[in-house]
PDB file of C-alpha atoms in Angstrom:
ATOM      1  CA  UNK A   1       4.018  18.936   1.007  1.00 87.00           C
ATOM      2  CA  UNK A   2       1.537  16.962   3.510  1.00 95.00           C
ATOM      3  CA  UNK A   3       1.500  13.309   2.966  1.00 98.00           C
ATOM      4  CA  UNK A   4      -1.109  11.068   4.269  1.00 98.00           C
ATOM      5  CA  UNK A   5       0.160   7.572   5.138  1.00 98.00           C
ATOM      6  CA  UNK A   6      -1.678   4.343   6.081  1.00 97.00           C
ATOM      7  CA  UNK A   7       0.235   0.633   7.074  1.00 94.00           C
ATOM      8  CA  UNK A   8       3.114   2.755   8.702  1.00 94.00           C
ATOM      9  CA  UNK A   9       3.702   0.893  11.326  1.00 92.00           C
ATOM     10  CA  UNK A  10       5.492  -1.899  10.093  1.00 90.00           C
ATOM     11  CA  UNK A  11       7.190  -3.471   7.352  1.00 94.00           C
ATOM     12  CA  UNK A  12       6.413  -1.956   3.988  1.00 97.00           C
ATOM     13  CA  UNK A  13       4.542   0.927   5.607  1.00 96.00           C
ATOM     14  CA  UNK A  14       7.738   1.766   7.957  1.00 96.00           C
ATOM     15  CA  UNK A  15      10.399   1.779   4.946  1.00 97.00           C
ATOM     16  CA  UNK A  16       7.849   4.246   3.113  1.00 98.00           C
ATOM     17  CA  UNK A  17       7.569   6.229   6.539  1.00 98.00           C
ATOM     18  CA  UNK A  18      11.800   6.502   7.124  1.00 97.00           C
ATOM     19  CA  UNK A  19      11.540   7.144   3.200  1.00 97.00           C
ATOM     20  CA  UNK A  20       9.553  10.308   3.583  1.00 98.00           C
ATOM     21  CA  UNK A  21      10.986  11.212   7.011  1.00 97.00           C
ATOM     22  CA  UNK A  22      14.759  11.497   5.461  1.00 96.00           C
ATOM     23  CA  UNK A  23      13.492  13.394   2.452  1.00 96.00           C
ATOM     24  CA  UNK A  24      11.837  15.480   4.918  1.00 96.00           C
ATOM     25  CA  UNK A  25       8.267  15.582   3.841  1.00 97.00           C
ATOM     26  CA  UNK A  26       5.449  15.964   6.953  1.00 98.00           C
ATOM     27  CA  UNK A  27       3.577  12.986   7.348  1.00 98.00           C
ATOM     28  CA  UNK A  28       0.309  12.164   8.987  1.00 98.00           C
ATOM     29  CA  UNK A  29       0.212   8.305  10.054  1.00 97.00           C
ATOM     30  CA  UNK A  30      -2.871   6.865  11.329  1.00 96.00           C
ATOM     31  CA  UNK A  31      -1.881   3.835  13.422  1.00 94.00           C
ATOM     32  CA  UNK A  32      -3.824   1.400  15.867  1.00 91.00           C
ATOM     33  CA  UNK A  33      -0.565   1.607  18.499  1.00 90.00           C
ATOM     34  CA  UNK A  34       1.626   4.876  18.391  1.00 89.00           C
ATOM     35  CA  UNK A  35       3.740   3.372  21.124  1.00 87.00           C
ATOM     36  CA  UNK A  36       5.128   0.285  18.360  1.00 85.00           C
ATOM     37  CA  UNK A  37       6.279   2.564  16.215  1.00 88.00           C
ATOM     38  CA  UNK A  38       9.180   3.935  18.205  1.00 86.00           C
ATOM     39  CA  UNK A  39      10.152   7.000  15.265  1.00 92.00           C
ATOM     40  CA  UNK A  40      10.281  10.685  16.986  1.00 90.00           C
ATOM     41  CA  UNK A  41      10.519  13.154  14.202  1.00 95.00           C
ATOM     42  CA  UNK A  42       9.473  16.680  13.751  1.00 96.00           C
ATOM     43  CA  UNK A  43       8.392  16.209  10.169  1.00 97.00           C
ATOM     44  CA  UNK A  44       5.335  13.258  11.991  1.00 97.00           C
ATOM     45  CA  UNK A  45       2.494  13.555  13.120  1.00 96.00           C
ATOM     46  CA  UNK A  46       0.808  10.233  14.455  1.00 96.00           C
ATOM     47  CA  UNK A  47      -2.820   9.630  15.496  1.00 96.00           C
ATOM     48  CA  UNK A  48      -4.105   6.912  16.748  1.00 96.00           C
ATOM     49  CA  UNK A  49      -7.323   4.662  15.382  1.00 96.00           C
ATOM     50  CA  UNK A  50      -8.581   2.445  12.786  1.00 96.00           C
ATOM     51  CA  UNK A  51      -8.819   3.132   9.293  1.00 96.00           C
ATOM     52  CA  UNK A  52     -12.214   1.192   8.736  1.00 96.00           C
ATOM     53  CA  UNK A  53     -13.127   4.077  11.219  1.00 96.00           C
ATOM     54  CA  UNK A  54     -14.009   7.049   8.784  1.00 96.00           C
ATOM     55  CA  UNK A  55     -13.771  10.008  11.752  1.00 96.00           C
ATOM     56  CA  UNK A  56     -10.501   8.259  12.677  1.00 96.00           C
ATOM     57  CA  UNK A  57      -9.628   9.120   9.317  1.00 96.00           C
ATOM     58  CA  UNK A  58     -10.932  12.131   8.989  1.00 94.00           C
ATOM     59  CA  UNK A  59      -8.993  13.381  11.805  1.00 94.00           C
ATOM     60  CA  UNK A  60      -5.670  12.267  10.437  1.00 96.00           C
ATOM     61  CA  UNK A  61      -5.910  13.028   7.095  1.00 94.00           C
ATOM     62  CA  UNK A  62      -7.002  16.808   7.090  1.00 88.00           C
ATOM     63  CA  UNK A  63      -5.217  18.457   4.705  1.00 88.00           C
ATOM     64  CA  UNK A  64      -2.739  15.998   3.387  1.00 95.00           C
ATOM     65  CA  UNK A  65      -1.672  16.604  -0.101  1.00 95.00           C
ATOM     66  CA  UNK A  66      -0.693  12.942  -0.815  1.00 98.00           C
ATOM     67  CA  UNK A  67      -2.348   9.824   0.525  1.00 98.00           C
ATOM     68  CA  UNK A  68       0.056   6.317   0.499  1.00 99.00           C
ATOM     69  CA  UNK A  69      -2.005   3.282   1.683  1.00 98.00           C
ATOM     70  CA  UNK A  70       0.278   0.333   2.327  1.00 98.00           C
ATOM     71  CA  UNK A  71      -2.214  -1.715   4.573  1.00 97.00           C
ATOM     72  CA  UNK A  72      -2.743  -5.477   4.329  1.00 95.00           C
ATOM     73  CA  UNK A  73      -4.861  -8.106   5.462  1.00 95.00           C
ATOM     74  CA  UNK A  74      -2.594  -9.965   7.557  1.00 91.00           C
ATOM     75  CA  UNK A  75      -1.897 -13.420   9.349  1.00 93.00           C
ATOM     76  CA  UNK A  76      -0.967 -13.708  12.870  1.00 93.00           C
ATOM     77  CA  UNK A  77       2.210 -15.491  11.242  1.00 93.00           C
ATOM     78  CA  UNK A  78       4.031 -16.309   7.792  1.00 90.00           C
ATOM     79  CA  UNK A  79       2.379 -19.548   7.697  1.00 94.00           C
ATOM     80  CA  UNK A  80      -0.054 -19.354   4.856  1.00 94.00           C
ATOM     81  CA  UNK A  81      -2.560 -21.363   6.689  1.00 95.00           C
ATOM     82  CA  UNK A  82      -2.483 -19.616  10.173  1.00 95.00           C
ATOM     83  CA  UNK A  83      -5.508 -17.395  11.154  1.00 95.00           C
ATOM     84  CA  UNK A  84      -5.955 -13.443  10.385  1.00 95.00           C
ATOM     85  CA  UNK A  85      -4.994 -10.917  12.964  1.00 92.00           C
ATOM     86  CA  UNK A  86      -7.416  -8.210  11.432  1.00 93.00           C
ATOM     87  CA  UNK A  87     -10.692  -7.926   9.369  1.00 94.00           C
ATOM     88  CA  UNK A  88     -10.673 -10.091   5.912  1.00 97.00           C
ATOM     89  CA  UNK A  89     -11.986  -6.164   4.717  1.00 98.00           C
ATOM     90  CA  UNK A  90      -9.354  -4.247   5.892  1.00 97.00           C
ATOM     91  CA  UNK A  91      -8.086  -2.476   3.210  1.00 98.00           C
ATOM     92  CA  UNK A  92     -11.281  -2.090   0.764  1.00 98.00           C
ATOM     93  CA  UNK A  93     -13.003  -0.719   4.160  1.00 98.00           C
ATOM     94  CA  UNK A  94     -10.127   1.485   4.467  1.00 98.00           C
ATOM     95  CA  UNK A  95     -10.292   2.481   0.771  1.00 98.00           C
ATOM     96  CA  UNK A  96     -13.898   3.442   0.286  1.00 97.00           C
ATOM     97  CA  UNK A  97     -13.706   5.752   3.720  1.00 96.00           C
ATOM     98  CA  UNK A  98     -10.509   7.345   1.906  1.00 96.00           C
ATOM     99  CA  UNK A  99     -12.299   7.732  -1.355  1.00 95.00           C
ATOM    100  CA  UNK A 100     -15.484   9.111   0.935  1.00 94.00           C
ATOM    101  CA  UNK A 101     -13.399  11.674   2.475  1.00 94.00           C
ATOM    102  CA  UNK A 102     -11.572  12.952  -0.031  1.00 91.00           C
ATOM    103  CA  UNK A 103     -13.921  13.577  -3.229  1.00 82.00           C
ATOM    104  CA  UNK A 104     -14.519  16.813  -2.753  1.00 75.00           C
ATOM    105  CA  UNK A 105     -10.773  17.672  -1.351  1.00 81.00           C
ATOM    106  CA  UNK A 106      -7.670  18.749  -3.428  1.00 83.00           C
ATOM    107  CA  UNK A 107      -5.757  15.419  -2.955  1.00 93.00           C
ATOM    108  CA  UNK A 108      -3.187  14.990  -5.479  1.00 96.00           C
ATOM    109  CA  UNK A 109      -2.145  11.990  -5.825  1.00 98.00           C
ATOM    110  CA  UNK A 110      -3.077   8.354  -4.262  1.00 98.00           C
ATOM    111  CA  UNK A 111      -0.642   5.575  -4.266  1.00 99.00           C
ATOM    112  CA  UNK A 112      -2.096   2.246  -2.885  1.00 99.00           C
ATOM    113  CA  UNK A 113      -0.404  -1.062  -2.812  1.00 99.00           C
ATOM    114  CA  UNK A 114      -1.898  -3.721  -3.866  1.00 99.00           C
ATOM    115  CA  UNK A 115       0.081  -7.394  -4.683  1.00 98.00           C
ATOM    116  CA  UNK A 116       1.228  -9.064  -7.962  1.00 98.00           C
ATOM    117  CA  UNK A 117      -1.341 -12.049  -8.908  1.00 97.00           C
ATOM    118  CA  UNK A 118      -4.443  -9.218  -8.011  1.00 97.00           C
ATOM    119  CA  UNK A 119      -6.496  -8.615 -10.634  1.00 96.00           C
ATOM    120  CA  UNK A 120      -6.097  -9.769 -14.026  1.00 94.00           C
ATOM    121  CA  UNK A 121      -2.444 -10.024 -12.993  1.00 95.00           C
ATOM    122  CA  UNK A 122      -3.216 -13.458 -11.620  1.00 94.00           C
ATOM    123  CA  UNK A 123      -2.753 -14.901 -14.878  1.00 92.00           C
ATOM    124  CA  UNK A 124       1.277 -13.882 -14.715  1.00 94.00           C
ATOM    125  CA  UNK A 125       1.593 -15.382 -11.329  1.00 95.00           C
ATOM    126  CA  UNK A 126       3.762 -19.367 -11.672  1.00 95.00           C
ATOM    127  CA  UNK A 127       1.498 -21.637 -10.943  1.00 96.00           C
ATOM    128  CA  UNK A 128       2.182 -22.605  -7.477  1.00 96.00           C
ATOM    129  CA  UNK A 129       1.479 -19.493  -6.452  1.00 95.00           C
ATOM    130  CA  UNK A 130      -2.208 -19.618  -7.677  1.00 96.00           C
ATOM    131  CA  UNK A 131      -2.356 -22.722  -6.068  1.00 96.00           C
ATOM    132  CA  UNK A 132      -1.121 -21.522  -2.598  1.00 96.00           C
ATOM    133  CA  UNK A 133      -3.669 -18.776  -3.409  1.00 96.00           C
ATOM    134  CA  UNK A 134      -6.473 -20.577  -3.662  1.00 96.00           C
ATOM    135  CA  UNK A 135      -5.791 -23.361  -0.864  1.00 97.00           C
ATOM    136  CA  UNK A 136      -4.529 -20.849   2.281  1.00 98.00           C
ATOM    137  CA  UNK A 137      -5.215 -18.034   3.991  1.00 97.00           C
ATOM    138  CA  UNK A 138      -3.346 -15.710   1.706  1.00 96.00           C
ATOM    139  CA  UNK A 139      -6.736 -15.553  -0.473  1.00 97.00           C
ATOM    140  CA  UNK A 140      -8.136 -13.198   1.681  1.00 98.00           C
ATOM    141  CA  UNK A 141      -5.663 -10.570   1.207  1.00 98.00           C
ATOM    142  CA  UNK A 142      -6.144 -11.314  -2.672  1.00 98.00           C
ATOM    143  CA  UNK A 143      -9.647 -10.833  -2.564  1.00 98.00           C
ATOM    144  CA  UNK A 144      -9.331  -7.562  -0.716  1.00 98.00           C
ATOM    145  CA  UNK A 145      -6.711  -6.362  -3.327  1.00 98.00           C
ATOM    146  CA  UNK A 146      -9.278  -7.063  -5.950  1.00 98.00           C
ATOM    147  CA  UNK A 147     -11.859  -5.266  -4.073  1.00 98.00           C
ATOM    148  CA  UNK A 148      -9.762  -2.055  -3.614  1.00 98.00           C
ATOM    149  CA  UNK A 149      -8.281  -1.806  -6.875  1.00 98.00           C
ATOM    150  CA  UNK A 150     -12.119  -1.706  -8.258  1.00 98.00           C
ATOM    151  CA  UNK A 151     -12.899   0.840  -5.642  1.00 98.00           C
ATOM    152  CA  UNK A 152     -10.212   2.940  -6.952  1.00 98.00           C
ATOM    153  CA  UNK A 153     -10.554   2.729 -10.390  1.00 98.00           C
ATOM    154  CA  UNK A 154     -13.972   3.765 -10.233  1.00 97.00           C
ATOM    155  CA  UNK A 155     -12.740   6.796  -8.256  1.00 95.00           C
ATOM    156  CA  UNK A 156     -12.523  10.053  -9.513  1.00 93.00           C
ATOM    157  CA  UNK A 157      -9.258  10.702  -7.407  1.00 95.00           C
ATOM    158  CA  UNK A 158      -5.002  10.324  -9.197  1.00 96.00           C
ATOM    159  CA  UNK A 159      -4.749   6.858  -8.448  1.00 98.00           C
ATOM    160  CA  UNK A 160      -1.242   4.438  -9.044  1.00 99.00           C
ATOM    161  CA  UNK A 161      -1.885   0.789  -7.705  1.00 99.00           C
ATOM    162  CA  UNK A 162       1.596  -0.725  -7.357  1.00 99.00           C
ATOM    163  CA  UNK A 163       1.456  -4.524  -7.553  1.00 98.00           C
ATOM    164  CA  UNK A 164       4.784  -5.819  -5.815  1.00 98.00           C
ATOM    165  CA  UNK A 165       6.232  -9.200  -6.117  1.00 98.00           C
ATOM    166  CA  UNK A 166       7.123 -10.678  -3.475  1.00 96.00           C
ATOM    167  CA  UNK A 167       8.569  -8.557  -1.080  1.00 97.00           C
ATOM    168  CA  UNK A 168      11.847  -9.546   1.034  1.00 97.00           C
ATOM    169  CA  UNK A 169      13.422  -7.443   3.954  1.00 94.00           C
ATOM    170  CA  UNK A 170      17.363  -7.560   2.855  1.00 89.00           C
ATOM    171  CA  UNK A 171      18.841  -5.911  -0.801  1.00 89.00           C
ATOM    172  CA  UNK A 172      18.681  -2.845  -2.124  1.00 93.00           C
ATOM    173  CA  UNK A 173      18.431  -2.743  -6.015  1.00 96.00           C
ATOM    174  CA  UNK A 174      16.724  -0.927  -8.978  1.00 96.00           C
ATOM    175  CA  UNK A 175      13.328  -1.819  -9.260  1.00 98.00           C
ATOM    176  CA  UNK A 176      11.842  -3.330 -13.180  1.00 97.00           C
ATOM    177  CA  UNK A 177       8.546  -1.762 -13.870  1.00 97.00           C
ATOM    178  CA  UNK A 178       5.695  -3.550 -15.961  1.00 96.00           C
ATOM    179  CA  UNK A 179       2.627  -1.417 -16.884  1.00 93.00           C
ATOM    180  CA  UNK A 180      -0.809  -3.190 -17.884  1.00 81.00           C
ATOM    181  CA  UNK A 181       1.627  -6.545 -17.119  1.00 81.00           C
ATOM    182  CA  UNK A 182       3.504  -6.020 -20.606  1.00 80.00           C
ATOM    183  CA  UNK A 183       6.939  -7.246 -19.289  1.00 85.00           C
ATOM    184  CA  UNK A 184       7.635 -10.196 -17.087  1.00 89.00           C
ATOM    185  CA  UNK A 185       9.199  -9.679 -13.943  1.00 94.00           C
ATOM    186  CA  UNK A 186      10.818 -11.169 -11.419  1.00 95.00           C
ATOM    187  CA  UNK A 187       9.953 -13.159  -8.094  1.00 95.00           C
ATOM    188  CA  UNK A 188      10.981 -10.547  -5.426  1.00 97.00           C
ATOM    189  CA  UNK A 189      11.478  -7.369  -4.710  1.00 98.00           C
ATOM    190  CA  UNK A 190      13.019  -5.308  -1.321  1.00 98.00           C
ATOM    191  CA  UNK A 191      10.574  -3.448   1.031  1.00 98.00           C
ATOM    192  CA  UNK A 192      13.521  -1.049   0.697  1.00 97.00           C
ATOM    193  CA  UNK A 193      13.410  -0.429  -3.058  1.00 98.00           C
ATOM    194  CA  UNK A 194      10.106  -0.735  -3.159  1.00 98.00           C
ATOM    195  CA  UNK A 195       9.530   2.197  -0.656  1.00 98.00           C
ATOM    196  CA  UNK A 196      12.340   4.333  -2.801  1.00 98.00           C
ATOM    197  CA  UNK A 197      10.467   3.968  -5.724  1.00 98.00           C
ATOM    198  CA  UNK A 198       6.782   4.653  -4.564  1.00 98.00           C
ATOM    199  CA  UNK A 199       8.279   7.799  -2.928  1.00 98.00           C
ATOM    200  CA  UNK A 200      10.492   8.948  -6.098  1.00 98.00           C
ATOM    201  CA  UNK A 201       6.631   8.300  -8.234  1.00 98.00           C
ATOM    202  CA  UNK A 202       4.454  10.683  -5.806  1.00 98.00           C
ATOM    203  CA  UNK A 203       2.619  13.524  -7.902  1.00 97.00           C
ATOM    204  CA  UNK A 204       4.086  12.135 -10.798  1.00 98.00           C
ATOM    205  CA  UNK A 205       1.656  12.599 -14.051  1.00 98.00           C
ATOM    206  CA  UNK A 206       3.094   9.711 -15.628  1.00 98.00           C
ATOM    207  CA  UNK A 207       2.031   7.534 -13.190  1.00 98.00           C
ATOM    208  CA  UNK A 208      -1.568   8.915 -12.870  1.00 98.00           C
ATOM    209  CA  UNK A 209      -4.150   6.054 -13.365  1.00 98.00           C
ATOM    210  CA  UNK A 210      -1.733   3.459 -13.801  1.00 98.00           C
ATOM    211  CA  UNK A 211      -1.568  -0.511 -12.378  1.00 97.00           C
ATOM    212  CA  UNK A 212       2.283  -1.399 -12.414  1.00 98.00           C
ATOM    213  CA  UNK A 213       3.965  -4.468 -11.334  1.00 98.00           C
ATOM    214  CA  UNK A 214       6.521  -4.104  -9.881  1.00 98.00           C
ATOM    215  CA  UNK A 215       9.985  -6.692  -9.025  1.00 98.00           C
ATOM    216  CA  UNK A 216      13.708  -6.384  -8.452  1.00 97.00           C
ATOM    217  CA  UNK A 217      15.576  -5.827 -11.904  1.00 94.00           C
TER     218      UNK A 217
END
């Protein structure tokens, strides 16, 4: 089993990569600095480039099995208001060269992570979150989410978009899963469980074509 990984440089993406790594799955990662990363492995094979680049991708992907996309739009710091290190497009860019590439290939399954308060999840977001939204720079990761969760959808491709609380580096606990936002959750959840559970889900059927929130339980 080949699995295709995006965002696997860092946080999120890196938990997901040691996740595969130590269940020993091969993994392609496509990343803008090989030399961050800092993981030797037999089971990973890195390339370097941009993912709004569709040769880039082309050349790293090849004949994955499994495609996990974990990239964000992302701010030079936690401060909501501080300025974006990369394109306000990154991920629906990334996305629609994915979905380009890989119509007419045997992919089996595409997990992409999106956020909790995307879509019409926004309405089970507390209210200063909306507000924090709407009034800093996190928007424009928001409005990307939107964008690529469309772009999937109206793929033709085994899609699960996993919309995480918010995510925290320390725990490791069960994760609480809400399809079609049924079930409230909760406010966080671990980069660590998080990456667990979107590896135990890959080439799952019951997951196929599903948007699930997902928090600590």
């Amino acid at each position: 089993m080949k699995i295709f990984l995006l965002g696997g440089s860092r946080g999120l993406g890196k938990q997901i990569l040691l996740q595969l790594l130590g269940n020993n799955y091969e993994v392609n990662c496509l990343v803008r600095n090989p030399n961050k990363l800092k993981i030797n492995h037999k089971n990973l094979n890195l390339y370097k480039g941009d993912s709004t680049e569709i040769e880039d991708l082309r050349l790293a992907i090849k004949n994955s099995d499994y495609i996990i996309n974990s990239l964000n739009v992302m701010r030079r710091n936690i401060i909501p208001w501080s300025s974006l290190s990369n394109s306000k497009t990154t991920i629906s860019d990334s996305i629609k060269n994915i979905i380009e590439l890989t119509q007419q290939k045997q992919i089996k399954h595409l997990v992409s992570v999106s956020a909790w308060g995307a879509g019409d999840s926004i309405n089970e977001i507390p209210m200063w979150f909306k507000y924090l939204i709407k009034f800093s720079n996190i928007k424009y990761p928001y409005k990307d989410h939107d964008r690529q969760e469309e772009i999937i959808k109206n793929s033709n491709l085994n899609w699960t978009i996993i919309r995480p609380a918010a995510l925290i580096n320390f725990f490791d606990h069960p994760v609480k899963e809400s399809f079609s936002n049924k079930h409230k959750v909760n406010l966080i959840i671990s980069r660590k469980s998080l990456s667990k559970y979107i590896v135990n889900i890959l080439g799952n059927k019951d997951y196929f074509n599903k948007t699930i929130t997902v928090s600590k339980k």
